[in-house]
Tab-separated table of C-alpha atoms and ligand atoms in Angstrom:
chain	number	residue	atom	x	y	z
A	1	MET	CA	37.535	102.574	60.420
A	2	SER	CA	35.361	105.133	58.088
A	3	GLU	CA	32.795	106.542	60.313
A	4	VAL	CA	31.668	110.153	59.429
A	5	THR	CA	30.586	112.268	62.315
A	6	LEU	CA	29.230	115.823	62.196
A	7	SER	CA	28.568	117.583	65.380
A	8	LYS	CA	26.340	120.855	65.371
A	9	VAL	CA	28.110	121.665	61.852
A	10	VAL	CA	27.277	124.926	60.964
A	11	LYS	CA	27.957	126.870	57.695
A	12	LYS	CA	27.865	130.608	57.187
A	13	TYR	CA	28.437	132.504	53.881
A	14	GLY	CA	28.322	136.231	55.097
A	15	GLN	CA	24.806	136.881	56.353
A	16	LEU	CA	23.378	133.984	55.180
A	17	GLN	CA	23.474	130.556	57.669
A	18	ALA	CA	23.129	127.691	55.043
A	19	VAL	CA	23.625	125.132	57.567
A	20	HIS	CA	22.140	125.376	61.008
A	21	GLY	CA	24.302	123.091	63.389
A	22	ILE	CA	23.293	119.405	62.043
A	23	ASP	CA	24.249	116.545	63.998
A	24	LEU	CA	24.666	113.045	62.269
A	25	ASP	CA	26.747	109.980	62.704
A	26	ILE	CA	27.460	107.862	59.553
A	27	GLN	CA	28.810	104.690	60.201
A	28	ASP	CA	31.667	102.814	58.575
A	29	GLY	CA	30.455	101.054	55.201
A	30	GLU	CA	27.021	102.799	54.980
A	31	PHE	CA	25.545	104.367	52.211
A	32	VAL	CA	24.004	107.605	53.094
A	33	VAL	CA	22.075	110.277	50.715
A	34	LEU	CA	21.697	113.746	51.601
A	35	VAL	CA	18.149	114.433	49.866
A	36	GLY	CA	16.048	117.662	49.358
A	37	PRO	CA	14.907	120.472	47.539
A	38	SER	CA	17.593	122.902	45.790
A	39	GLY	CA	19.275	125.264	48.232
A	40	CYS	CA	18.627	123.306	51.309
A	41	GLY	CA	22.422	123.133	52.098
A	42	LYS	CA	22.958	119.149	50.850
A	43	SER	CA	26.260	120.431	48.867
A	44	THR	CA	27.655	122.189	51.177
A	45	THR	CA	27.320	119.558	53.956
A	46	LEU	CA	29.089	117.531	51.429
A	47	ARG	CA	31.828	120.076	50.691
A	48	MET	CA	32.705	120.462	54.271
A	49	ILE	CA	33.257	116.994	55.101
A	50	ALA	CA	35.309	116.877	51.739
A	51	GLY	CA	37.180	120.054	53.003
A	52	LEU	CA	36.197	122.304	50.048
A	53	GLU	CA	34.415	124.631	52.029
A	54	ASP	CA	35.727	126.038	55.263
A	55	ILE	CA	33.154	125.055	58.936
A	56	SER	CA	31.889	128.052	60.236
A	57	GLY	CA	31.507	126.297	63.631
A	58	GLY	CA	31.147	122.691	64.812
A	59	GLU	CA	32.950	119.775	64.044
A	60	VAL	CA	33.469	117.149	61.270
A	61	SER	CA	35.323	113.804	61.994
A	62	ILE	CA	36.080	111.060	59.331
A	63	GLY	CA	37.433	107.494	61.250
A	64	GLY	CA	37.437	109.426	64.580
A	65	ARG	CA	39.623	112.033	63.761
A	66	VAL	CA	38.616	115.645	63.554
A	67	VAL	CA	39.191	117.168	60.312
A	68	ASN	CA	38.050	120.806	60.407
A	69	ASP	CA	41.673	122.092	59.669
A	70	LEU	CA	42.635	119.327	57.354
A	71	PRO	CA	43.304	119.910	53.671
A	72	PRO	CA	41.112	117.600	51.246
A	73	ARG	CA	44.034	115.378	50.274
A	74	GLU	CA	44.722	114.749	54.196
A	75	ARG	CA	40.936	113.244	54.693
A	76	ASN	CA	41.478	110.373	52.367
A	77	ILE	CA	37.881	111.091	50.617
A	78	SER	CA	37.491	110.604	46.897
A	79	MET	CA	35.046	112.748	45.427
A	80	VAL	CA	32.782	112.443	42.112
A	81	PHE	CA	31.082	115.184	40.494
A	82	GLN	CA	28.385	115.988	38.426
A	83	ASN	CA	30.504	117.469	35.592
A	84	TYR	CA	32.839	114.268	35.884
A	85	ALA	CA	35.816	116.771	36.234
A	86	LEU	CA	37.815	114.643	33.760
A	87	TYR	CA	41.341	115.674	31.900
A	88	PRO	CA	40.217	116.268	28.328
A	89	HIS	CA	43.765	115.667	26.967
A	90	MET	CA	44.545	112.562	29.017
A	91	THR	CA	43.230	108.934	27.876
A	92	VAL	CA	41.359	107.048	30.002
A	93	ARG	CA	44.045	105.134	31.736
A	94	GLU	CA	45.709	108.322	32.247
A	95	ASN	CA	42.857	110.084	34.124
A	96	LEU	CA	42.442	107.042	36.264
A	97	GLY	CA	46.022	107.022	37.379
A	98	PHE	CA	46.493	110.400	37.430
A	99	SER	CA	45.962	111.307	41.181
A	100	LEU	CA	48.638	108.468	41.886
A	101	LYS	CA	51.007	109.617	39.709
A	102	ILE	CA	50.516	113.309	41.761
A	103	ALA	CA	51.327	111.139	44.730
A	104	LYS	CA	54.285	109.950	43.465
A	105	ALA	CA	53.302	106.422	43.559
A	106	ASP	CA	55.410	103.593	41.614
A	107	ILE	CA	54.268	102.548	38.572
A	108	ALA	CA	53.790	98.547	39.066
A	109	GLU	CA	51.288	100.351	42.012
A	110	ILE	CA	49.732	102.862	39.437
A	111	THR	CA	48.940	100.150	36.885
A	112	LYS	CA	47.763	97.491	39.378
A	113	ALA	CA	45.358	100.172	41.141
A	114	VAL	CA	43.890	101.509	37.472
A	115	ASP	CA	43.721	97.966	36.252
A	116	ALA	CA	41.469	96.648	39.328
A	117	ALA	CA	39.299	100.066	38.731
A	118	ALA	CA	39.034	99.043	35.122
A	119	GLU	CA	37.773	95.472	35.878
A	120	ILE	CA	35.248	96.792	38.811
A	121	LEU	CA	33.474	99.402	36.534
A	122	GLY	CA	33.733	97.602	33.156
A	123	LEU	CA	36.097	100.434	31.637
A	124	ASN	CA	38.836	97.656	29.912
A	125	GLU	CA	37.651	98.085	26.436
A	126	LEU	CA	38.099	102.172	26.472
A	127	MET	CA	41.258	102.441	28.168
A	128	ASP	CA	43.250	104.454	25.304
A	129	ARG	CA	40.085	106.536	24.498
A	130	LYS	CA	39.905	110.689	25.538
A	131	PRO	CA	37.058	111.647	27.338
A	132	ALA	CA	35.574	113.427	24.007
A	133	GLU	CA	35.298	109.688	22.636
A	134	LEU	CA	32.940	108.149	25.343
A	135	SER	CA	29.352	108.972	25.888
A	136	GLY	CA	27.807	110.402	29.286
A	137	GLY	CA	27.629	106.763	31.303
A	138	GLN	CA	31.363	106.033	30.332
A	139	ARG	CA	32.527	109.473	31.630
A	140	GLN	CA	31.092	108.809	34.713
A	141	ARG	CA	32.306	105.369	35.220
A	142	VAL	CA	35.645	107.137	34.820
A	143	ALA	CA	34.516	109.464	37.275
A	144	MET	CA	34.220	106.558	39.808
A	145	GLY	CA	37.201	105.054	38.614
A	146	ARG	CA	39.635	107.924	39.376
A	147	ALA	CA	37.684	107.881	42.973
A	148	ILE	CA	38.677	104.133	43.526
A	149	VAL	CA	41.846	104.159	42.526
A	150	ARG	CA	43.027	105.862	45.684
A	151	HIS	CA	41.284	103.627	48.161
A	152	PRO	CA	39.702	106.483	49.892
A	153	ASP	CA	38.309	105.531	53.045
A	154	VAL	CA	34.579	107.352	51.915
A	155	PHE	CA	33.558	108.253	48.633
A	156	LEU	CA	31.784	111.782	48.698
A	157	PHE	CA	29.140	111.987	45.322
A	158	ASP	CA	27.807	115.458	44.236
A	159	GLU	CA	24.623	114.946	41.974
A	160	PRO	CA	26.782	112.281	39.860
A	161	LEU	CA	24.159	111.470	37.540
A	162	SER	CA	22.329	114.584	36.994
A	163	ASN	CA	23.829	115.116	33.652
A	164	LEU	CA	22.283	111.974	32.045
A	165	ASP	CA	19.018	110.969	30.303
A	166	ALA	CA	16.693	108.689	32.135
A	167	LYS	CA	17.292	105.604	31.032
A	168	LEU	CA	21.118	106.142	31.549
A	169	ARG	CA	20.676	107.373	35.001
A	170	THR	CA	18.493	104.082	36.075
A	171	GLN	CA	21.255	102.132	34.565
A	172	MET	CA	24.432	103.941	36.349
A	173	ARG	CA	22.304	104.170	39.919
A	174	VAL	CA	22.502	99.708	39.617
A	175	GLU	CA	25.978	100.359	39.235
A	176	ILE	CA	26.973	102.578	41.712
A	177	LYS	CA	25.117	100.416	43.972
A	178	ARG	CA	26.533	97.152	42.793
A	179	LEU	CA	29.921	99.155	43.498
A	180	HIS	CA	28.909	99.725	47.157
A	181	GLN	CA	28.291	96.005	47.241
A	182	ARG	CA	31.930	95.182	46.190
A	183	VAL	CA	33.873	97.954	47.718
A	184	GLY	CA	31.775	98.102	50.791
A	185	ASN	CA	33.055	102.055	51.769
A	186	THR	CA	31.147	104.539	53.376
A	187	ILE	CA	29.594	106.322	50.676
A	188	ILE	CA	27.878	109.835	51.370
A	189	TYR	CA	25.441	111.117	47.868
A	190	VAL	CA	23.914	114.372	47.715
A	191	THR	CA	20.587	114.451	45.363
A	192	HIS	CA	17.551	116.326	44.961
A	193	ASP	CA	15.798	113.187	43.489
A	194	GLN	CA	13.966	111.193	46.184
A	195	VAL	CA	13.790	108.342	43.690
A	196	GLU	CA	17.506	107.864	43.658
A	197	ALA	CA	17.390	108.440	47.718
A	198	MET	CA	15.114	105.675	48.016
A	199	THR	CA	16.757	102.986	45.667
A	200	LEU	CA	20.612	103.867	46.861
A	201	ALA	CA	20.622	104.663	50.875
A	202	ASP	CA	20.985	102.656	53.215
A	203	ARG	CA	19.771	106.005	55.276
A	204	ILE	CA	18.390	108.587	53.826
A	205	VAL	CA	18.873	112.075	55.372
A	206	LEU	CA	15.996	114.498	54.608
A	207	MET	CA	16.927	118.420	54.270
A	208	ARG	CA	15.427	121.430	54.337
A	209	ASP	CA	16.463	125.380	54.763
A	210	GLY	CA	19.798	123.867	56.430
A	211	HIS	CA	18.208	121.906	58.931
A	212	ILE	CA	18.362	118.029	58.676
A	213	VAL	CA	13.866	117.154	59.193
A	214	GLN	CA	14.188	113.129	59.197
A	215	VAL	CA	16.787	110.772	59.322
A	216	GLY	CA	15.955	106.872	58.655
A	217	THR	CA	15.769	103.669	56.070
A	218	PRO	CA	13.958	104.487	52.547
A	219	LEU	CA	11.131	102.609	54.208
A	220	GLU	CA	10.814	104.531	57.437
A	221	LEU	CA	10.870	107.706	55.664
A	222	PHE	CA	7.818	106.149	53.486
A	223	ASN	CA	6.004	104.617	56.091
A	224	THR	CA	6.266	106.780	58.750
A	225	PRO	CA	7.555	110.869	57.787
A	226	ILE	CA	7.246	112.594	60.488
A	227	ASN	CA	5.905	115.832	58.877
A	228	THR	CA	3.822	116.920	55.574
A	229	PHE	CA	7.063	117.934	54.084
A	230	VAL	CA	8.450	114.497	54.362
A	231	ALA	CA	5.280	112.713	53.397
A	232	THR	CA	5.033	114.674	49.993
A	233	PHE	CA	8.781	114.718	49.612
A	234	ILE	CA	9.567	110.777	50.107
A	235	GLY	CA	7.333	108.542	47.529
A	236	SER	CA	5.890	109.372	43.987
A	237	PRO	CA	3.016	110.278	43.615
A	238	PRO	CA	3.569	112.509	46.930
A	239	MET	CA	1.293	111.377	49.840
A	240	ASN	CA	-2.473	112.861	49.618
A	241	LEU	CA	-3.460	115.242	52.075
A	242	ILE	CA	-7.026	116.440	52.510
A	243	ASP	CA	-7.970	119.411	55.068
A	244	GLY	CA	-10.338	117.989	58.026
A	245	THR	CA	-11.311	118.722	61.714
A	246	VAL	CA	-11.384	116.185	64.353
A	247	SER	CA	-14.972	115.965	65.184
A	248	GLY	CA	-14.970	113.457	68.122
A	249	GLU	CA	-12.991	110.819	69.812
A	250	ASP	CA	-12.725	108.636	67.052
A	251	ALA	CA	-14.082	110.931	63.249
A	252	ILE	CA	-12.157	112.976	61.260
A	253	GLU	CA	-14.834	115.439	59.231
A	254	LEU	CA	-13.669	116.409	55.740
A	255	SER	CA	-15.475	119.035	53.473
A	256	ASP	CA	-18.423	117.798	52.135
A	257	GLY	CA	-19.599	116.285	54.545
A	258	ILE	CA	-17.610	113.169	54.761
A	259	SER	CA	-16.110	111.731	58.281
A	260	VAL	CA	-13.256	108.879	58.254
A	261	PRO	CA	-12.805	107.422	61.484
A	262	VAL	CA	-9.239	108.449	63.382
A	263	PRO	CA	-6.771	106.013	61.871
A	264	ALA	CA	-4.981	103.519	64.472
A	265	ASN	CA	-1.710	104.693	64.479
A	266	ALA	CA	-3.399	108.326	65.962
A	267	ARG	CA	-5.877	107.123	67.829
A	268	GLY	CA	-6.121	108.847	71.531
A	269	LYS	CA	-3.708	111.218	70.201
A	270	VAL	CA	-6.043	113.689	68.392
A	271	GLN	CA	-8.478	116.289	70.178
A	272	THR	CA	-11.859	117.326	69.309
A	273	GLY	CA	-11.836	120.234	66.833
A	274	GLN	CA	-8.026	120.254	66.327
A	275	LYS	CA	-7.580	121.219	62.432
A	276	VAL	CA	-5.368	118.216	60.646
A	277	LYS	CA	-4.775	116.989	57.176
A	278	PHE	CA	-5.465	113.479	56.732
A	279	GLY	CA	-2.731	111.174	54.073
A	280	PHE	CA	-3.271	108.390	52.458
A	281	ARG	CA	-0.860	107.114	49.640
A	282	ALA	CA	-1.972	106.800	46.137
A	283	ASP	CA	-1.573	102.845	47.250
A	284	ASN	CA	-4.147	102.925	49.860
A	285	LEU	CA	-6.889	104.457	47.609
A	286	MET	CA	-7.603	101.893	44.892
A	287	PRO	CA	-10.840	100.780	42.663
A	288	GLN	CA	-12.168	97.496	44.160
A	289	LYS	CA	-11.438	94.678	41.896
A	290	HIS	CA	-8.303	96.196	40.895
A	291	SER	CA	-6.120	96.214	44.498
A	292	VAL	CA	-3.886	94.590	46.518
A	293	GLN	CA	-6.221	92.321	48.757
A	294	GLU	CA	-5.664	93.623	52.229
A	295	GLU	CA	-6.868	92.648	55.571
A	296	GLY	CA	-7.888	95.856	57.540
A	297	GLN	CA	-10.209	98.259	57.643
A	298	LYS	CA	-11.559	99.854	54.611
A	299	ALA	CA	-14.062	102.637	53.878
A	300	GLU	CA	-15.928	102.618	50.263
A	301	LEU	CA	-15.729	105.919	48.328
A	302	GLU	CA	-17.677	106.405	44.549
A	303	LEU	CA	-15.355	108.690	42.967
A	304	THR	CA	-15.073	110.535	39.633
A	305	VAL	CA	-12.025	109.857	37.584
A	306	THR	CA	-10.617	113.117	36.154
A	307	LEU	CA	-7.596	111.695	34.368
A	308	THR	CA	-5.738	108.887	34.046
A	309	GLU	CA	-1.723	108.184	33.677
A	310	PRO	CA	-1.378	104.524	32.666
A	311	LEU	CA	2.213	103.198	33.693
A	312	GLY	CA	1.774	99.509	32.298
A	313	THR	CA	1.098	97.294	35.708
A	314	GLU	CA	-0.477	100.119	37.180
A	315	THR	CA	-2.689	103.283	36.391
A	316	LEU	CA	-2.538	106.246	38.336
A	317	LEU	CA	-6.084	107.653	38.404
A	318	PHE	CA	-6.482	111.313	39.444
A	319	THR	CA	-9.947	112.116	41.404
A	320	GLU	CA	-11.385	114.370	44.193
A	321	VAL	CA	-12.053	113.403	47.660
A	322	ALA	CA	-13.837	116.079	49.352
A	323	GLY	CA	-12.608	119.010	46.891
A	324	THR	CA	-9.289	118.055	46.788
A	325	GLU	CA	-7.618	116.446	44.021
A	326	VAL	CA	-5.908	113.270	45.357
A	327	GLN	CA	-4.250	110.153	43.167
A	328	ALA	CA	-5.546	106.997	43.554
A	329	LYS	CA	-3.614	103.561	42.134
A	330	MET	CA	-5.385	100.935	39.980
A	331	LEU	CA	-3.443	97.453	39.449
A	332	ASN	CA	-3.664	94.978	36.503
A	333	PRO	CA	-5.384	97.986	34.914
A	334	ARG	CA	-8.583	98.549	32.429
A	335	PRO	CA	-8.812	101.373	30.369
A	336	VAL	CA	-10.643	104.250	32.099
A	337	HIS	CA	-12.432	107.195	30.701
A	338	PRO	CA	-12.402	110.884	32.132
A	339	GLY	CA	-16.246	110.861	33.824
A	340	GLU	CA	-15.832	107.406	34.833
A	341	VAL	CA	-17.294	106.384	38.579
A	342	LEU	CA	-15.734	104.221	40.320
A	343	LYS	CA	-16.009	102.538	43.992
A	344	PHE	CA	-12.625	102.550	45.518
A	345	ASP	CA	-11.412	101.341	48.937
A	346	LEU	CA	-9.384	103.394	51.287
A	347	MET	CA	-6.913	101.275	53.421
A	348	LEU	CA	-7.914	103.132	56.647
A	349	ASP	CA	-4.980	101.566	58.783
A	350	LYS	CA	-2.757	102.830	56.234
A	351	CYS	CA	-3.706	106.552	56.891
A	352	HIS	CA	-1.982	109.344	58.685
A	353	VAL	CA	-2.862	112.282	60.746
A	354	PHE	CA	-0.631	115.616	60.415
A	355	ASP	CA	-1.715	118.649	62.950
A	356	ALA	CA	-2.445	121.473	60.112
A	357	THR	CA	-0.715	124.343	62.287
A	358	SER	CA	2.874	122.026	63.023
A	359	THR	CA	2.460	119.789	60.262
A	360	ASN	CA	3.928	117.388	62.221
A	361	ALA	CA	2.549	113.978	62.568
A	362	VAL	CA	0.142	112.930	65.213
A	363	ARG	CA	0.845	109.188	66.000
A	364	GLY	CA	0.898	106.907	68.405
B	401	ADP	P1	21.907	122.236	47.376
B	401	ADP	O1	23.005	121.453	47.569
B	401	ADP	O2	20.792	121.661	48.655
B	401	ADP	O3	21.122	122.740	46.419
B	401	ADP	P2	23.472	124.537	48.490
B	401	ADP	O4	24.315	123.825	49.836
B	401	ADP	O5	24.517	124.378	47.076
B	401	ADP	O6	22.107	123.874	48.453
B	401	ADP	O7	23.470	125.733	48.892
B	401	ADP	C1	22.682	125.884	50.333
B	401	ADP	C2	22.498	127.275	50.540
B	401	ADP	O8	23.662	128.565	50.844
B	401	ADP	C3	22.018	128.377	49.356
B	401	ADP	O9	21.045	129.196	49.714
B	401	ADP	C4	23.153	129.009	48.439
B	401	ADP	O10	22.472	129.761	47.757
B	401	ADP	C5	23.878	129.292	49.573
B	401	ADP	N1	25.334	129.022	49.097
B	401	ADP	C6	25.855	127.878	48.656
B	401	ADP	N2	27.142	128.189	47.869
B	401	ADP	C7	27.750	129.397	48.616
B	401	ADP	C8	28.473	130.387	48.226
B	401	ADP	N3	29.523	129.937	48.009
B	401	ADP	N4	28.112	131.821	48.550
B	401	ADP	C9	26.945	132.238	49.377
B	401	ADP	N5	26.151	131.228	49.185
B	401	ADP	C10	26.231	129.696	48.935
């Protein structure tokens, strides 16, 4: 079994506390992505699991065994780094087999493990090349192959796709997901990129300032963010947020005299006079005739488009609601010119309310 448990894990670098006593249970075979802005403590957390950083407080367990004092090689983990860390003077085959050779495995065993990894990752044609003769994506694949040959309980990935261009990153993302489907190991993956987190994770762990803010499936974080930080970090474009004041049991007053009903999910939870952020995603503000036909309560808004971003099957429209710039989504787009006034439907059942002071979601 290879479940990973973090219990009140703390990391201090001198005066600086980088990780503030986090708790996390990762199931055997789960693909968990630690995501958050730069400096939030995700690499430090991963490196403590790997044994590359001392743990200042709390416990890390792998497969039910506390590993705080075990060196990395005794934790049965494999780590894939951003810079690949391949040996430049060795061929792909030698790179793949190196860790087994060091562990004094016999030659037949090394050959078998290396051939199996090469097969899984499509490296068969490249076995005699040196790293300098490979593309970035191929090097990344070798780095993953090197992790596989050791049959670790847990794979740890630290920003493995950061050095690749956008297209290759998308391809490698699919390969990593396929790899997980084939080998089924526990994976803990660090990235600052919310798209990578959304597309890869069984569960996302969103961190900020050394704390875990929210843990959940990609859709849980997308649909029910617990605060404005999650609402704006997860999802592209970020959730639109407009300042408002609760003006009665059923209404929120935005500036410019616009009043919107309190969304069903927050009804009965708000107080008159409460300062709030009224939130909705671009997908829930769509021009009429260019939207998903959905049942539910709608508000019609007439808005001036200020800028457009055509993306093919959809176009993002920038406009203003109550003095705040927001983004809307147009499906089956036609050309729209800045200055054009369109009628939009705002899907009220999909809107969110956050307390302006605490930034926490107000939800029933
Ligand atoms: P992330 O991976 O989320 O970008 P890190 O885990 O690398 O963040 O860093 C978390 C915090 O710890 C940051 O404030 C960073 O500057 C600090 N930090 C990381 N490594 C060290 C180190 N070796 N010495 C001192 N401070 C460090």
